Coordinates of C-alpha atoms in Angstrom, one line a residue:
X708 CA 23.4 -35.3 8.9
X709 CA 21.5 -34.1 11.9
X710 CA 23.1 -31.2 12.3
X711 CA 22.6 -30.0 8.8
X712 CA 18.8 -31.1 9.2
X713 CA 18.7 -29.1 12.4
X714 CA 20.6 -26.2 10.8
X715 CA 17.9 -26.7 7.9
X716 CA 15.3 -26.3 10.0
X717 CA 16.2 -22.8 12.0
X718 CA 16.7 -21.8 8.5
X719 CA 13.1 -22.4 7.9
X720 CA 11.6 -21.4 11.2
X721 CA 13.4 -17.7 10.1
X722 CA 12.1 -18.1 7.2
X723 CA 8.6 -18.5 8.8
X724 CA 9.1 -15.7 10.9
X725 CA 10.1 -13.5 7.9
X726 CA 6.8 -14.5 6.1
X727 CA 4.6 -13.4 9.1
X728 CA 6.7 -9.8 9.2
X729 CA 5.6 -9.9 5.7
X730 CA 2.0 -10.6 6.1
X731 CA 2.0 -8.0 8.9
X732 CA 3.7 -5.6 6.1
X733 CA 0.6 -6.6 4.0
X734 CA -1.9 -6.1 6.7
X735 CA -0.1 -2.6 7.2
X736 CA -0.3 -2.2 2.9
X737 CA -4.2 -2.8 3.3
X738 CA -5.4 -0.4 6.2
X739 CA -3.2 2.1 4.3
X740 CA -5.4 1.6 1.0
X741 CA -8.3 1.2 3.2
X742 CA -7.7 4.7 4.8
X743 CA -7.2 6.2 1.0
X744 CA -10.4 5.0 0.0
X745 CA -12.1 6.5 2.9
X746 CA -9.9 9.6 1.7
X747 CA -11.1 9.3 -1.9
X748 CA -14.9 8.9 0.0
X749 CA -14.3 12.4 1.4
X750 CA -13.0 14.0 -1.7
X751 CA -16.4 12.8 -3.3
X752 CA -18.4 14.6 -0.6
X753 CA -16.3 17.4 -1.0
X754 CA -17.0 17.7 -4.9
X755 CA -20.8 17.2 -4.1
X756 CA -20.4 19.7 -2.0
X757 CA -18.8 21.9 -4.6
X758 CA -21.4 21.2 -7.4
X759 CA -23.9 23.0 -5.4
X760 CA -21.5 26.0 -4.4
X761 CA -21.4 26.2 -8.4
X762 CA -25.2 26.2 -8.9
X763 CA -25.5 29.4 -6.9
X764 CA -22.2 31.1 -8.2
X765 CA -24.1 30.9 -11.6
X766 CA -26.8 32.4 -10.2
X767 CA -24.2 35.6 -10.3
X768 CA -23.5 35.5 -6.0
X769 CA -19.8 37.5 -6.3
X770 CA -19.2 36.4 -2.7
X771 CA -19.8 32.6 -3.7
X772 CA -17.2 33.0 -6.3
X773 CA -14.2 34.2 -4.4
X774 CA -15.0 30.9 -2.0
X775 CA -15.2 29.0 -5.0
X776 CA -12.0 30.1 -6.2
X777 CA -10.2 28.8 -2.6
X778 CA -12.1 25.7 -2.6
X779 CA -10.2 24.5 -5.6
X780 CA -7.0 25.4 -4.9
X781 CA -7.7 23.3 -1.2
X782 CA -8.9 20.5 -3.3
X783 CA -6.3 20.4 -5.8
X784 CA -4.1 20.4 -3.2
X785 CA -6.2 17.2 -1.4
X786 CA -6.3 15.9 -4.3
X787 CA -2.7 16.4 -5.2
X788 CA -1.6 14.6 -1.9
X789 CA -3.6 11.9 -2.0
X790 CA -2.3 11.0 -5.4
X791 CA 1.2 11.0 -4.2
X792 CA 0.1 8.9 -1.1
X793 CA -1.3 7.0 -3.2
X794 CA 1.9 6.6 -5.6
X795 CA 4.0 6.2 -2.5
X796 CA 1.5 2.6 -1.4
X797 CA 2.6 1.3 -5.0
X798 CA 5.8 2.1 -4.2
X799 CA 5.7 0.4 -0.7
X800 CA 3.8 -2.5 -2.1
X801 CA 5.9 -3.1 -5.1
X802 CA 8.9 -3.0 -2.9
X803 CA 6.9 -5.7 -0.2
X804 CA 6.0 -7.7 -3.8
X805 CA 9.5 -8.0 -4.7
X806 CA 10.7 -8.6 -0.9
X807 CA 8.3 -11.7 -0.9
X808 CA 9.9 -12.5 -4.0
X809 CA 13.2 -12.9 -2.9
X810 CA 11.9 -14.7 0.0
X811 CA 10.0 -17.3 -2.3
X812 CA 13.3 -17.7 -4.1
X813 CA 15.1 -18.3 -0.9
X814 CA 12.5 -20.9 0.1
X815 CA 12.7 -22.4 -3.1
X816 CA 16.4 -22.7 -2.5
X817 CA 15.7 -24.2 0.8
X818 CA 13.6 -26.8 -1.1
X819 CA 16.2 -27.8 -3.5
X820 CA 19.0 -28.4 -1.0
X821 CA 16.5 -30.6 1.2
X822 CA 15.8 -32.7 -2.4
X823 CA 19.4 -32.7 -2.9
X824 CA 19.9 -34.2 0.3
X825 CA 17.3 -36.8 -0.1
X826 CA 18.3 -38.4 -2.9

């Protein structure tokens, strides 16, 4: 009976240890979002930043336009990474979400046998 309660426990204690690799996935998960809002700050500045490259481009400046014209394309590309960064996170945390999933339903297993063995 020991031995199974003992066994029972090191099953736990790895179970512990998996739950703190997967709050430090978590942690991970948030200074990545963190870092695409600061992205998504820097995009913002860069459209500002845009508007007023526009304002003088209708003013009829020809060299304004051809920068213009590049600064899209740069931003479309900016913009077109961080959306699959951005996609790529979900990915990650729906894969961590269904990894602490399993881990709950191990736990949850865990539980169960040491009820069973109660009673």
């Amino acid at each position: 009976m020991e031995e199974i309660l003992n066994k029972i426990l090191d099953r736990l204690d790895s179970m512990d240890k998996r739950f703190d690799s997967v709050d430090a996935r978590f942690d991970s998960v948030d200074a990545r979002f963190d870092a695409v809002d600061e992205n998504f700050v820097a995009v913002d500045e860069q459209f500002k930043s845009m508007a007023t490259r526009l304002t003088n481009l209708e003013n009829g400046q020809q060299p304004l336009q051809l920068e213009q014209s590049e600064m899209r394309k740069e931003v479309a590309f900016y913009y077109g990474s961080l959306m699959k960064k951005l996609d790529e996170t979900k990915s990650e945390l729906s894969s961590e979400i269904k990894h602490v999933s399993n881990i709950q339903k191990q736990h949850q297993d865990v539980l169960e046998i040491l009820n069973e063995k109660q009673q």
